Coordinates of C-alpha atoms in Angstrom, one line a residue:
Chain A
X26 CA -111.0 -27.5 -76.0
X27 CA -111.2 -30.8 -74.7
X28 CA -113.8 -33.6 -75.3
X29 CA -115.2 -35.1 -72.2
X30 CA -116.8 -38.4 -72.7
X31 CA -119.1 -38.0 -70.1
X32 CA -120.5 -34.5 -71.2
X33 CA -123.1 -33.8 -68.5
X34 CA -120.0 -33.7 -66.0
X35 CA -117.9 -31.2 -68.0
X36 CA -117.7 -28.5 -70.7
X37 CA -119.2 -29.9 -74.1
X38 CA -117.8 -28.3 -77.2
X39 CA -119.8 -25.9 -78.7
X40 CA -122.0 -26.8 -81.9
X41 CA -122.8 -24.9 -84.7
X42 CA -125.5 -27.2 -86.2
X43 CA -128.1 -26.5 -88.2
X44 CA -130.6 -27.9 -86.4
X45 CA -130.1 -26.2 -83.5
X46 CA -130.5 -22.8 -85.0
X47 CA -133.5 -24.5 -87.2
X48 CA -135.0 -25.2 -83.4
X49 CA -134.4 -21.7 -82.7
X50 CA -135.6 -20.1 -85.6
X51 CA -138.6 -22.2 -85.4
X52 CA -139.3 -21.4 -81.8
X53 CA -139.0 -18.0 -82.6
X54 CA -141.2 -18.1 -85.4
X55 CA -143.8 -20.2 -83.9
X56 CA -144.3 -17.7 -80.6
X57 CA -144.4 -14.8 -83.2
X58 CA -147.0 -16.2 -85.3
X59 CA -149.3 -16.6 -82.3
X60 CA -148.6 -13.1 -81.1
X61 CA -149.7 -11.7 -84.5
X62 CA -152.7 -14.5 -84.5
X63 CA -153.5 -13.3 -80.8
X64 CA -153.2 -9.4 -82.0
X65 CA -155.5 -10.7 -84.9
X66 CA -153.2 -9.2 -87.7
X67 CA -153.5 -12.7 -89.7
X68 CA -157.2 -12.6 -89.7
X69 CA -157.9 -9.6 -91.6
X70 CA -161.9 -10.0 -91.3
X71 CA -162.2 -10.3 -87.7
X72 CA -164.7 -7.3 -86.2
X73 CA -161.9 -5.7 -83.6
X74 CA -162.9 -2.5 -81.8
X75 CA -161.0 -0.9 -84.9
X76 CA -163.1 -1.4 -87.6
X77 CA -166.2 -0.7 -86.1
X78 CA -165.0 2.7 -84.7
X79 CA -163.5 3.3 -88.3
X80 CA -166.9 2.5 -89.7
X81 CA -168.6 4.7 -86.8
X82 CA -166.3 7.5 -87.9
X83 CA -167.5 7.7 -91.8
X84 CA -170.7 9.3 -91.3
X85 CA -170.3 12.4 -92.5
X86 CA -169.1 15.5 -90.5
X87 CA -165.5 16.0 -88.7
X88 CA -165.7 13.5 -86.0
X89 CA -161.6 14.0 -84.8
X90 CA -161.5 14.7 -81.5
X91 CA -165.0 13.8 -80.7
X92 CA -167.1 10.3 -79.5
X93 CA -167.1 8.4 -82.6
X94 CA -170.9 7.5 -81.8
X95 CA -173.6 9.9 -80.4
X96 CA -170.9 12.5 -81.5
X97 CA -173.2 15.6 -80.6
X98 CA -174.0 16.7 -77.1
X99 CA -173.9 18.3 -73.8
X100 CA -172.7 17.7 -70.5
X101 CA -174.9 18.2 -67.2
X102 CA -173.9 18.2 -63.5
X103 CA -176.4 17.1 -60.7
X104 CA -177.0 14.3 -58.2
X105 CA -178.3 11.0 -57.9
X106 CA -180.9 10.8 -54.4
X107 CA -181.3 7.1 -54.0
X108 CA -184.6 6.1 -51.9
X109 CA -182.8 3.3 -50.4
X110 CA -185.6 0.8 -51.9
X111 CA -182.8 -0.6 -54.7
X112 CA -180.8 -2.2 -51.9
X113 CA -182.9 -4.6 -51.3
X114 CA -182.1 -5.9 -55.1
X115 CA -178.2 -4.9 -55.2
X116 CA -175.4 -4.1 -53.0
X117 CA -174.4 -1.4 -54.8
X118 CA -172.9 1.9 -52.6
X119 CA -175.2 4.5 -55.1
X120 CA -178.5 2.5 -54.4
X121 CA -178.3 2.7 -50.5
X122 CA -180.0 5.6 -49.3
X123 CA -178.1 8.5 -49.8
X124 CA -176.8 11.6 -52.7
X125 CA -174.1 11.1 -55.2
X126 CA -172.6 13.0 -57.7
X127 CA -173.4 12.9 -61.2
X128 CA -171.4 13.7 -64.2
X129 CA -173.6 13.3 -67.1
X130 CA -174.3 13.7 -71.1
X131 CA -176.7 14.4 -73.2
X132 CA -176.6 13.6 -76.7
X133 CA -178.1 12.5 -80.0
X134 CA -177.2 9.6 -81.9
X135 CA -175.0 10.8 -84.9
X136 CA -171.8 10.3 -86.0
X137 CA -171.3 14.2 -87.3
X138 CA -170.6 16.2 -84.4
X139 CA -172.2 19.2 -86.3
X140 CA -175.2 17.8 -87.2
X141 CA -178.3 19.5 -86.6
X142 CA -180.4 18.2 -83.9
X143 CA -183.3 17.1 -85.9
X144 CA -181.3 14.3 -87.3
X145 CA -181.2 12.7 -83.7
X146 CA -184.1 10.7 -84.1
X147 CA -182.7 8.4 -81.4
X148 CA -181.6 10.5 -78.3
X149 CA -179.5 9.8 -74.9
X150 CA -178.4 10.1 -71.9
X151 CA -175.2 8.8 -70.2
X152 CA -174.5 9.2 -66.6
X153 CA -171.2 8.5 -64.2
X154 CA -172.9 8.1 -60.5
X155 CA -170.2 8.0 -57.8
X156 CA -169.9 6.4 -54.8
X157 CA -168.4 8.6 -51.8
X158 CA -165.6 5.4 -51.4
X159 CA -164.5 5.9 -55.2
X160 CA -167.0 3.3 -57.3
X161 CA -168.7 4.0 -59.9
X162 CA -172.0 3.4 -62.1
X163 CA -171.4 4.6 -65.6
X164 CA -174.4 4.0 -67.7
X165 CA -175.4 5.0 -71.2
X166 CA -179.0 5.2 -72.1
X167 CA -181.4 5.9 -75.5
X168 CA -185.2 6.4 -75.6
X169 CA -186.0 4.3 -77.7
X170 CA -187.5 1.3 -76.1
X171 CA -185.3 -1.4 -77.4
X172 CA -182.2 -1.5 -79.2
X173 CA -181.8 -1.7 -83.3
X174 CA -179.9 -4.8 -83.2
X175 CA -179.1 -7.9 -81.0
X176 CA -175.4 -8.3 -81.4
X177 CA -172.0 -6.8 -82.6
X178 CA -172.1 -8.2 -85.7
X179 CA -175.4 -6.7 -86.9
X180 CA -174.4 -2.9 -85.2
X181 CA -171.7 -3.1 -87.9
X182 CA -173.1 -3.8 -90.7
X183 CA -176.0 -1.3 -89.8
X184 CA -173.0 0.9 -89.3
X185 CA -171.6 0.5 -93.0
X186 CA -174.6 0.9 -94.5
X187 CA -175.1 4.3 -92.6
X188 CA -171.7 4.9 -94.5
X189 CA -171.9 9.0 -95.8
X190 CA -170.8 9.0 -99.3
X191 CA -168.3 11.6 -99.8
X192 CA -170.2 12.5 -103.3
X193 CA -173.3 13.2 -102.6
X194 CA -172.6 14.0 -98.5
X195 CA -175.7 11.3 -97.7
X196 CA -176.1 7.8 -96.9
X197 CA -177.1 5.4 -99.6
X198 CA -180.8 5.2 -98.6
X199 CA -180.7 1.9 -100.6
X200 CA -178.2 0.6 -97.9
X201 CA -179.8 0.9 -94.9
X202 CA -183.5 -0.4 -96.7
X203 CA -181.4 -3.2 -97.5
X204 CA -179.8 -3.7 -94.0
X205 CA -183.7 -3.7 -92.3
X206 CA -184.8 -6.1 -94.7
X207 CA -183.0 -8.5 -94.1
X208 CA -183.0 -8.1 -90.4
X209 CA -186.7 -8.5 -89.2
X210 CA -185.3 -8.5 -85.1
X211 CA -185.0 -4.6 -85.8
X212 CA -188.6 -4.3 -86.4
X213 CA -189.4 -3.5 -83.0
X214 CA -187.3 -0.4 -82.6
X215 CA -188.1 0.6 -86.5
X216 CA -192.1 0.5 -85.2
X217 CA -190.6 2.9 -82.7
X218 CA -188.8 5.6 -85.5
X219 CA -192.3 5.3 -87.5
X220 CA -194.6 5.9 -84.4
X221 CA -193.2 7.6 -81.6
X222 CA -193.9 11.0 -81.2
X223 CA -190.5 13.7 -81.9
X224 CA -189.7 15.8 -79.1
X225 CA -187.9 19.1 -79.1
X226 CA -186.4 18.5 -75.8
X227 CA -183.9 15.9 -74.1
X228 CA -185.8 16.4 -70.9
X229 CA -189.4 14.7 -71.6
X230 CA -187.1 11.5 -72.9
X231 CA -187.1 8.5 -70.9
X232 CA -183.8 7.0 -71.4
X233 CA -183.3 3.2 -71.4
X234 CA -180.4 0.6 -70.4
X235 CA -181.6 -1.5 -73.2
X236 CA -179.1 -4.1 -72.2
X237 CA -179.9 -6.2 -69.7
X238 CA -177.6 -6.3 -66.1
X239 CA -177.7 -8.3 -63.0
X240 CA -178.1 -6.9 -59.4
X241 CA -176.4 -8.7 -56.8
X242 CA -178.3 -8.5 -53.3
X243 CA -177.0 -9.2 -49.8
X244 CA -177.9 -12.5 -49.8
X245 CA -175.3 -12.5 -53.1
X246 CA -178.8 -13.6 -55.4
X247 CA -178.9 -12.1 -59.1
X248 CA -181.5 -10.5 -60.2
X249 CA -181.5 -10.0 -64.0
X250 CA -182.7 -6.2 -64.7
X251 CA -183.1 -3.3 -67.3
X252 CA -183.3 0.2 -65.7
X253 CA -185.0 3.2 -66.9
X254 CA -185.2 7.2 -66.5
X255 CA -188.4 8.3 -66.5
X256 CA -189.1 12.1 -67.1
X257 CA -190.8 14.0 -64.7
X258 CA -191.2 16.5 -67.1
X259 CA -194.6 17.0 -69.4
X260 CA -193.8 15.4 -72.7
X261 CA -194.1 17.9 -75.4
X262 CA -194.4 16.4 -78.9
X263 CA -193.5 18.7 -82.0
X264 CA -194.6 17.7 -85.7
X265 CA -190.8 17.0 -87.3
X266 CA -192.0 19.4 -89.7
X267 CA -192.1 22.2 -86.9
X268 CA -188.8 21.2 -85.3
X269 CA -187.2 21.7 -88.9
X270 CA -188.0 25.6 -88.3
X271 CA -186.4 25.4 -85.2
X272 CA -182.5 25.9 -86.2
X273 CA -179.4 23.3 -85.6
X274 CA -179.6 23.2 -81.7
X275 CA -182.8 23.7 -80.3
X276 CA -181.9 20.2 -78.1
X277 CA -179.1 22.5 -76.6
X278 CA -181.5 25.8 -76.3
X279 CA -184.0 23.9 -74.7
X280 CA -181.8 22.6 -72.0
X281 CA -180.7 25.7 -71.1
X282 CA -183.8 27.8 -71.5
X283 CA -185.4 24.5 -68.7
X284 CA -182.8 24.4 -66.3
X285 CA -182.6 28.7 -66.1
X286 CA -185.9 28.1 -64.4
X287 CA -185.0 25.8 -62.0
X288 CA -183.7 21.2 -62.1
X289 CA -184.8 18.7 -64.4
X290 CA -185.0 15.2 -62.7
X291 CA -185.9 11.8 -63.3
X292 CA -187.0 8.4 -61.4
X293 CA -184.9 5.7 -61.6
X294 CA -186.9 2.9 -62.5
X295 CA -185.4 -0.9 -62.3
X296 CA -187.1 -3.7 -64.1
X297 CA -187.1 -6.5 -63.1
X298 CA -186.8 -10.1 -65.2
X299 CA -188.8 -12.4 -65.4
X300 CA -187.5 -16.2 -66.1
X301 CA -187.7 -17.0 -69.9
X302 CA -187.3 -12.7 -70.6
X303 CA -184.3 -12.5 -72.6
X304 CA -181.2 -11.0 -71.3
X305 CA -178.7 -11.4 -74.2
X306 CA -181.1 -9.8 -76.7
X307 CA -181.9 -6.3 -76.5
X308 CA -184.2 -6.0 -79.6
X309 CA -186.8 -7.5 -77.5
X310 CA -188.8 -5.8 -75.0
X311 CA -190.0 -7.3 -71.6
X312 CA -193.7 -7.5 -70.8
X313 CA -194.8 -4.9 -69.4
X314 CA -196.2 -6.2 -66.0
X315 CA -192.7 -7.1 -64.9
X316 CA -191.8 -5.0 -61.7
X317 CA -190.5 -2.1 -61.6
X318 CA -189.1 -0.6 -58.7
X319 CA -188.5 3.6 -58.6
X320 CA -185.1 3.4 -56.6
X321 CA -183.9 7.4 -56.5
X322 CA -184.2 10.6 -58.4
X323 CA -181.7 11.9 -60.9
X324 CA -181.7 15.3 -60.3
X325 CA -180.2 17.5 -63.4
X326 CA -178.9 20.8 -62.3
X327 CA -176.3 22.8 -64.7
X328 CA -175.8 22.2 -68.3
X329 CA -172.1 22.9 -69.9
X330 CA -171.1 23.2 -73.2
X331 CA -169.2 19.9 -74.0
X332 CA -165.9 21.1 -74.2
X333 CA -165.6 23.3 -71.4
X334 CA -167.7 20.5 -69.5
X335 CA -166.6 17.9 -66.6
X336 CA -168.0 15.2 -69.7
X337 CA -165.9 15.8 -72.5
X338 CA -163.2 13.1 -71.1
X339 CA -165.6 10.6 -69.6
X340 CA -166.2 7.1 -71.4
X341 CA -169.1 6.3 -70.4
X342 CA -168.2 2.6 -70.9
X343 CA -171.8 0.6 -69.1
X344 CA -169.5 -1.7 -68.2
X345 CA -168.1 0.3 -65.7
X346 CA -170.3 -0.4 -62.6
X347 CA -169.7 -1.0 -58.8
X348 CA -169.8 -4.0 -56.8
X349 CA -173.5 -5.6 -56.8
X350 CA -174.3 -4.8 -60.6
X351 CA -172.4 -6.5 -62.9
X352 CA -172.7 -7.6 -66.9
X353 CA -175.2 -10.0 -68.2
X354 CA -174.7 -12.1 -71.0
X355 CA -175.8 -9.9 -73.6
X356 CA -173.2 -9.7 -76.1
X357 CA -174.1 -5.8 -76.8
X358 CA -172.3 -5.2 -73.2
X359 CA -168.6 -6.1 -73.9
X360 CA -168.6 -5.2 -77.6
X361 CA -170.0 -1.6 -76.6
X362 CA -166.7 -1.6 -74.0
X363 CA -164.3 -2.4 -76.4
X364 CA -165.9 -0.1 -78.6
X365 CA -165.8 2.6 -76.2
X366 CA -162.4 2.3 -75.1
X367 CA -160.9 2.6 -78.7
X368 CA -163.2 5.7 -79.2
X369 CA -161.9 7.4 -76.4
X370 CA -158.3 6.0 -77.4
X371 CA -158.8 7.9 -80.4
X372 CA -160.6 11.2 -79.4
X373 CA -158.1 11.7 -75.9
X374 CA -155.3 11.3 -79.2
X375 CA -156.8 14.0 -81.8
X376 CA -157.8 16.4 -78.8
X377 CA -156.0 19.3 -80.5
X378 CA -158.7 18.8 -82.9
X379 CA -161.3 19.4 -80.1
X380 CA -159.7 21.6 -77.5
X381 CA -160.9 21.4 -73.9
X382 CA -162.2 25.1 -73.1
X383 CA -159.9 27.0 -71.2
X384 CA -162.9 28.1 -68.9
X385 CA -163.7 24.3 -69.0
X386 CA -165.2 23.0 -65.4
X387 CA -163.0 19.8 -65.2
X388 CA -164.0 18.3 -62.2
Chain B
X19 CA -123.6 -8.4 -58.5
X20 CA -122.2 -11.9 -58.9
X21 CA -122.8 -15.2 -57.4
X22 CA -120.7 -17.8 -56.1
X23 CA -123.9 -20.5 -58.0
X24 CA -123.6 -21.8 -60.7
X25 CA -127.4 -21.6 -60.9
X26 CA -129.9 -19.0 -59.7
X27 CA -131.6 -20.1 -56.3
X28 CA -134.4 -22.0 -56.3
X29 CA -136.8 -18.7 -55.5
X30 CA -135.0 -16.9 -58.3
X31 CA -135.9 -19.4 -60.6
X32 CA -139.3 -19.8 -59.2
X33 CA -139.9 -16.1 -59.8
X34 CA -138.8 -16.3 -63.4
X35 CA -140.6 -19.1 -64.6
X36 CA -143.6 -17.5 -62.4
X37 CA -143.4 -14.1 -63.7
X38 CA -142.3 -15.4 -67.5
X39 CA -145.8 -17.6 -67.7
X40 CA -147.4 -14.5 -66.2
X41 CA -146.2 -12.1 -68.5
X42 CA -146.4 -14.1 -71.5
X43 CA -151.0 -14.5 -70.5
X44 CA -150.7 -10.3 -70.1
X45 CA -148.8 -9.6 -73.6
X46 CA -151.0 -12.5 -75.4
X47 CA -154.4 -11.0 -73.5
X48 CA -153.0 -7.5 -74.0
X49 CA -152.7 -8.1 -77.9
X50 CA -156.2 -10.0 -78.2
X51 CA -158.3 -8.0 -76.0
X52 CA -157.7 -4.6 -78.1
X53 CA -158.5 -6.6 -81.1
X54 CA -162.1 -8.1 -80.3
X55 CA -165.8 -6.8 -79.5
X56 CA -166.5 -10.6 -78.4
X57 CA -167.7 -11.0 -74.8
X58 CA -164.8 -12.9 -73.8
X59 CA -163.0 -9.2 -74.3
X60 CA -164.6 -8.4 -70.8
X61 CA -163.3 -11.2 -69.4
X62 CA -159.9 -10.4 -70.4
X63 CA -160.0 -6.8 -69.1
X64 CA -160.9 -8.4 -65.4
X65 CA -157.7 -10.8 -65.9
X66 CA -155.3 -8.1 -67.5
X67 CA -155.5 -5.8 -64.3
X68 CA -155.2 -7.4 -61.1
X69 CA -152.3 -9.4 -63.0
X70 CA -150.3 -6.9 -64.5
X71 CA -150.5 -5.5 -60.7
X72 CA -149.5 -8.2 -59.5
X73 CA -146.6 -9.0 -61.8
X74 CA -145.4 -5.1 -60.3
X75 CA -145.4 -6.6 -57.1
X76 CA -143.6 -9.8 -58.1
X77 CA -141.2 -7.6 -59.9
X78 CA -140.2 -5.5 -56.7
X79 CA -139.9 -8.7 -55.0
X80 CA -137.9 -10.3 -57.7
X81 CA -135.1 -7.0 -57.8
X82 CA -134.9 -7.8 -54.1
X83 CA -134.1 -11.5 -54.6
X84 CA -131.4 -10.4 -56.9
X85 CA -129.9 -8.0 -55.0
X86 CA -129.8 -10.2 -52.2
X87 CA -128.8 -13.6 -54.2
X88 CA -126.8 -12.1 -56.9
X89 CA -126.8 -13.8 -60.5
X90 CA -124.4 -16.8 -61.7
X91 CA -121.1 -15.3 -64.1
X92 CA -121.7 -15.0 -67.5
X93 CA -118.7 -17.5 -69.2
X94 CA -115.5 -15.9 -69.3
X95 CA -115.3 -16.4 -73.0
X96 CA -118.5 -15.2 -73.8
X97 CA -117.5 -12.5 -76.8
X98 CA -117.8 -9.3 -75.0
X99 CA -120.2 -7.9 -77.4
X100 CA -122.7 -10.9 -76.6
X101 CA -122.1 -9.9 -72.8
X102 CA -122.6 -6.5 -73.4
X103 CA -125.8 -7.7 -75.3
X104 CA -127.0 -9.7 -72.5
X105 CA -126.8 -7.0 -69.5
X106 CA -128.5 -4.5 -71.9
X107 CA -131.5 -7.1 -72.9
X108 CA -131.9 -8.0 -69.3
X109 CA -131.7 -4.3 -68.0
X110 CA -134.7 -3.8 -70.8
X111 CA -136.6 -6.6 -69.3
X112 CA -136.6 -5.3 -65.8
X113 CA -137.3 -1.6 -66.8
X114 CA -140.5 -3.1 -68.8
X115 CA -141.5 -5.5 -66.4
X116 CA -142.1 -2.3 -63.8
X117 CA -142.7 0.7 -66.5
X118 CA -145.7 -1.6 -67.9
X119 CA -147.9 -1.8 -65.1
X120 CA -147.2 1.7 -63.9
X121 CA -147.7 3.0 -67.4
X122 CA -151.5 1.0 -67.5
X123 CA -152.0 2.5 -63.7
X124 CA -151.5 6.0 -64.7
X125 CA -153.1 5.2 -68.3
X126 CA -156.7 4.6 -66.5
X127 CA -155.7 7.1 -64.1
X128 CA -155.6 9.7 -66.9
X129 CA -158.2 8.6 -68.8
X130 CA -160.5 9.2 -65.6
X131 CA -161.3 5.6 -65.4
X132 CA -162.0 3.6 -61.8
X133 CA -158.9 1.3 -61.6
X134 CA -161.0 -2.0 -60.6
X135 CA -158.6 -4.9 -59.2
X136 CA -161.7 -6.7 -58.3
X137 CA -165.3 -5.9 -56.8
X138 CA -165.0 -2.7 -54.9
X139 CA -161.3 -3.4 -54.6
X140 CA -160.0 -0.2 -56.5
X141 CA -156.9 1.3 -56.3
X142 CA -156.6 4.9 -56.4
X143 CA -155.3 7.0 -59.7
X144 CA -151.5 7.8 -59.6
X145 CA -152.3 10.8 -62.1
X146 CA -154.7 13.2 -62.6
X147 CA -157.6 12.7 -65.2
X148 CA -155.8 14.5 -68.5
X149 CA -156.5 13.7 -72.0
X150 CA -153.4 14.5 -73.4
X151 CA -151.4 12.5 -70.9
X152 CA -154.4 9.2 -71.4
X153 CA -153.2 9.6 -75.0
X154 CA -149.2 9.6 -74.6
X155 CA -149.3 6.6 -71.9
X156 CA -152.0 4.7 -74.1
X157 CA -150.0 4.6 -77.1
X158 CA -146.5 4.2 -74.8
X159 CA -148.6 0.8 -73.2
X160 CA -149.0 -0.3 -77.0
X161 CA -145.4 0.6 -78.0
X162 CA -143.9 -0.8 -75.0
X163 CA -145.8 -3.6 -75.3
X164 CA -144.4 -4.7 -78.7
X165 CA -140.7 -3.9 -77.5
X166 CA -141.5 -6.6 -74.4
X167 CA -142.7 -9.1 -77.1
X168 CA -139.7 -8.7 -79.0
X169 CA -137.6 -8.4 -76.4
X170 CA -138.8 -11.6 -74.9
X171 CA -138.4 -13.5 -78.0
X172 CA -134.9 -12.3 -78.3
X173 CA -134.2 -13.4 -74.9
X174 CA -135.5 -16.7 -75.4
X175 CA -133.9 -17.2 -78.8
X176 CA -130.6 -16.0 -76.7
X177 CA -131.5 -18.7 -74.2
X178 CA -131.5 -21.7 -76.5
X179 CA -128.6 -20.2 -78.2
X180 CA -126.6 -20.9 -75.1
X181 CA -128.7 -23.9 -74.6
X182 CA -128.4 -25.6 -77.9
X183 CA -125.2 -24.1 -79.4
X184 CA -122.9 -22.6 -77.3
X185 CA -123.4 -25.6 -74.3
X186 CA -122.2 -23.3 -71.9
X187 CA -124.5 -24.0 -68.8
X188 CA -125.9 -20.3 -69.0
X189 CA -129.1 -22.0 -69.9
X190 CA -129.0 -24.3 -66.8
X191 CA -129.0 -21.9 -64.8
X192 CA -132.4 -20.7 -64.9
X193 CA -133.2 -24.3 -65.5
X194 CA -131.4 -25.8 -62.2
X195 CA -130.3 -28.7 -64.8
X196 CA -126.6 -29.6 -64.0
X197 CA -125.2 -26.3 -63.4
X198 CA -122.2 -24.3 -64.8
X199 CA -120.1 -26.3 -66.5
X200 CA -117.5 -24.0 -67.0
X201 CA -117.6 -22.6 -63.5
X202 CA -117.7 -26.8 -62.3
X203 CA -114.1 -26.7 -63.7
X204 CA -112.9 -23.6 -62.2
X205 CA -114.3 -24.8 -58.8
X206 CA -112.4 -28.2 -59.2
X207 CA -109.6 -26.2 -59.2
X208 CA -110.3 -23.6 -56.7
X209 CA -109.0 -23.9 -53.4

């Protein structure tokens, strides 16, 4: 081959240097090592969705198959009736007058799918509320009145120290003593364990967003909210001691016994902030003489079994909303997201392990 | 298909270097979002979708820019089994460059999610809700996802290769630089 002198004008011989496959090598190496960076396989500590739903999954029972967090529960079918008065606060389809479809869950919040219901000190509700042109408002809510911890962090190392211990088939009670004692901002929500009253029923609950969101209104201002749903129902406090004579689902009997007699519903009730009430911290309660505004009814009208029921394959991800709600800057919101999605990765995976009934109602 | 060029046309090259920074921010958002409960992982959700819908509309655009423009030769004394190499890498590309957005597409759509582009822009599922079929497109996004990466860094390494080594204007023409050299002396003697 011949040399041209002038090689950007002709065909320059072809070089085996070292160099040049040093560049490439490099090049190659360089883009690698920020893919694994990215993927986070080089920092071994970092808290990825992973972990914590690995941790989530160690608390005793067979959780395969199942929601790696509030592991035991029920579905319910119903309707949202929105009053029309939350559109003044959000744009959102489900809060303009009107009725909507609800797919929702109730549940305890375990980690063993099997456990009896008397260990679900904390209880919830999750709902999917959609919109006739396809949105939707997927929210997950507890009844306790604020949450145990503030941030990610925190949730997983409550999580660890909730940790079963294959030996003895219980949590190190030394752990989780530990965990609160060096945590005062879970003080308000331990008040709650030690005072409130226990219920044998999900249906005298009210449930709580505990995160904080924003509704966006016509005018496209934000108004930083929580949201609540408040019982209708009478509440009935049991002594523990007389719900332990009650056998492992007497949440589940309940339910079913109520509803044979007719719908269970709720108000929907939106509180609004206040400027200096936190939004990013939901360990801390607003004052109570913030507004609340009762936008609709939840109306609950059929309760399935969970894995012949429309629920068993919903995430109820509360990041999932429609236009004129979106996140706030709570740090909860997108670590309960990730969290989610790997859950469901994993259960929608191992669903041999938890067949959907053949009778199931998928909707 | 084979051009007359000795460089892909300005809107081919466009498209690559487009669709190449594009794909580069999904794989790279891809890989961190799954591996973080930080609140920047919402963020990168909103990103990940309306661009790896549009890189499947770029992608339908692109195939039509090819199949109208063609693509420069390969050298003539390219070893065959490097050529071979080369069509098969570049086939890859294009199949994951339209199976990976489709495959996230139906993956929401089977795991009964709202596919959100942006507001109450939603498009609607291309599969039914199934848990079984959310489970074999979620780990076949993962898997795939991997084979781009590596596929990509082969292609690249295969680029500067040609680039740095062989100095046989294949890089150039994705570049625009000074064209085919090789092909510049088969024109000068073309008719």
């Amino acid at each position: 081959m011949p040399t041209d002198p002038n090689p950007p004008h002709g065909p320059r011989p072809a070089t085996g240097g070292g160099w040049s496959f040093a560049v490439i090598g490099g090049v190659v190496l360089v883009a690698a090592g920020a893919f694994a960076y990215a993927g986070g396989w080089l920092t071994p500590n970092r808290l990825t969705p992973a972990r914590m739903v690995a941790a989530l999954s160690n608390r005793g029972g067979h959780p395969a198959g199942h929601r790696r967090n509030h592991s035991k529960g029920v579905c319910f079918t119903g309707v949202f009736e929105a009053n029309g008065r939350g559109a003044e606060y959000s744009t959102a389809p489900m809060l303009a007058s009107g009725r909507f479809a609800v797919v929702g869950r109730f549940a305890i919040a375990v980690g063993n799918p099997a456990a009896p219901d008397i260990m679900g000190r904390v209880q919830s509700m999750a709902i999917r509320i959609v919109s006739p042109n396809g949105e939707e408002w997927r929210s997950g809510m507890n009844n306790s009145p604020v949450f145990v911890v503030s941030n990610p962090k925190d949730f997983y190392q409550l999580t660890l120290a909730q940790a079963v211990d294959p030996a003895t088939g219980k949590p190190n009670p030394a752990a989780a003593k530990h965990f609160f004692a060096t945590h005062p901002a879970s003080a308000a929500f331990n008040r709650w364990t030690q005072t409130a009253p226990w219920t044998g029923s999900w249906a005298d609950q009210t449930y709580n967003s505990l995160n904080a969101f924003r509704f966006i209104d016509a005018r496209g201002e934000k108004h930083t909210v929580r949201w609540s749903m408040e019982p209708t129902a009478t509440p009935s406090p049991i002594p523990k001691a007389s719900l332990a004579t009650l056998g492992p689902q007497f949440l589940h009997d309940d339910l079913v016994r109520r509803l044979s007699s007719g719908p269970l519903t709720w108000r929907l009730v939106v509180t609004l902030a206040e400027p200096g009430d936190p939004s990013a911290d939901a360990t801390r309660a607003w004052p109570a003489d913030r507004k609340h505004v009762d936008v609709g009814t939840l109306v609950v009208q059929r309760a399935e079994d969970e894995a012949a029921g429309p629920c068993r394959d919903i995430n109820y991800d509360p990041t999932i909303l429609p236009h004129g709600i979106v996140v706030s800057d709570d740090p909860l919101l997108p670590a309960r997201s990730a969290a989610y999605a790997r859950s469901f990765d994993l259960r929608t995976a191992e669903s041999a392990q938890y067949p959907a009934h053949p009778a199931g109602g998928h909707q | 298909m084979k051009s007359k060029r000795n460089t892909f046309s300005s809107l081919q090259r466009g498209l690559h270097w487009l669709m190449a920074a594009m794909v580069l921010a999904m794989l790279f958002i891809g890989v961190t979002m799954v591996s973080t409960l930080r609140p920047g992982f919402l963020t990168l959700v909103a990103i990940h979708k309306p661009l790896g819908i549009s890189i499947l509309v770029l992608v339908v655009l692109r195939l039509a820019v090819r199949w109208r423009y063609g693509a420069p030769a390969l050298p003539d004394d390219l070893p065959p089994i490097l050529a071979a190499g080369a069509k098969l890498s570049h086939l890859a590309l294009y199949a994951l460059l339209i199976a990976m957005p489709l495959i996230g597409w139906g993956m929401l759509s089977a795991g009964g999610y709202p596919v959100v582009i942006f507001g109450s822009v939603q498009l609607p599922p291309i599969l039914p809700a199934n848990d079984q079929l959310h489970a074999a497109l979620r780990t076949a996004h993962t898997v795939l996802a991997y084979l781009f990466f590596a596929t990509i860094l082969l292609h690249i390494a295969a680029a500067l290769f040609h680039g740095l080594i062989r100095r046989d204007g294949v890089l150039q023409t994705m570049t625009g630089g000074q064209g085919r050299a090789v092909d510049r002396i088969r024109s000068r003697g073309a008719p």
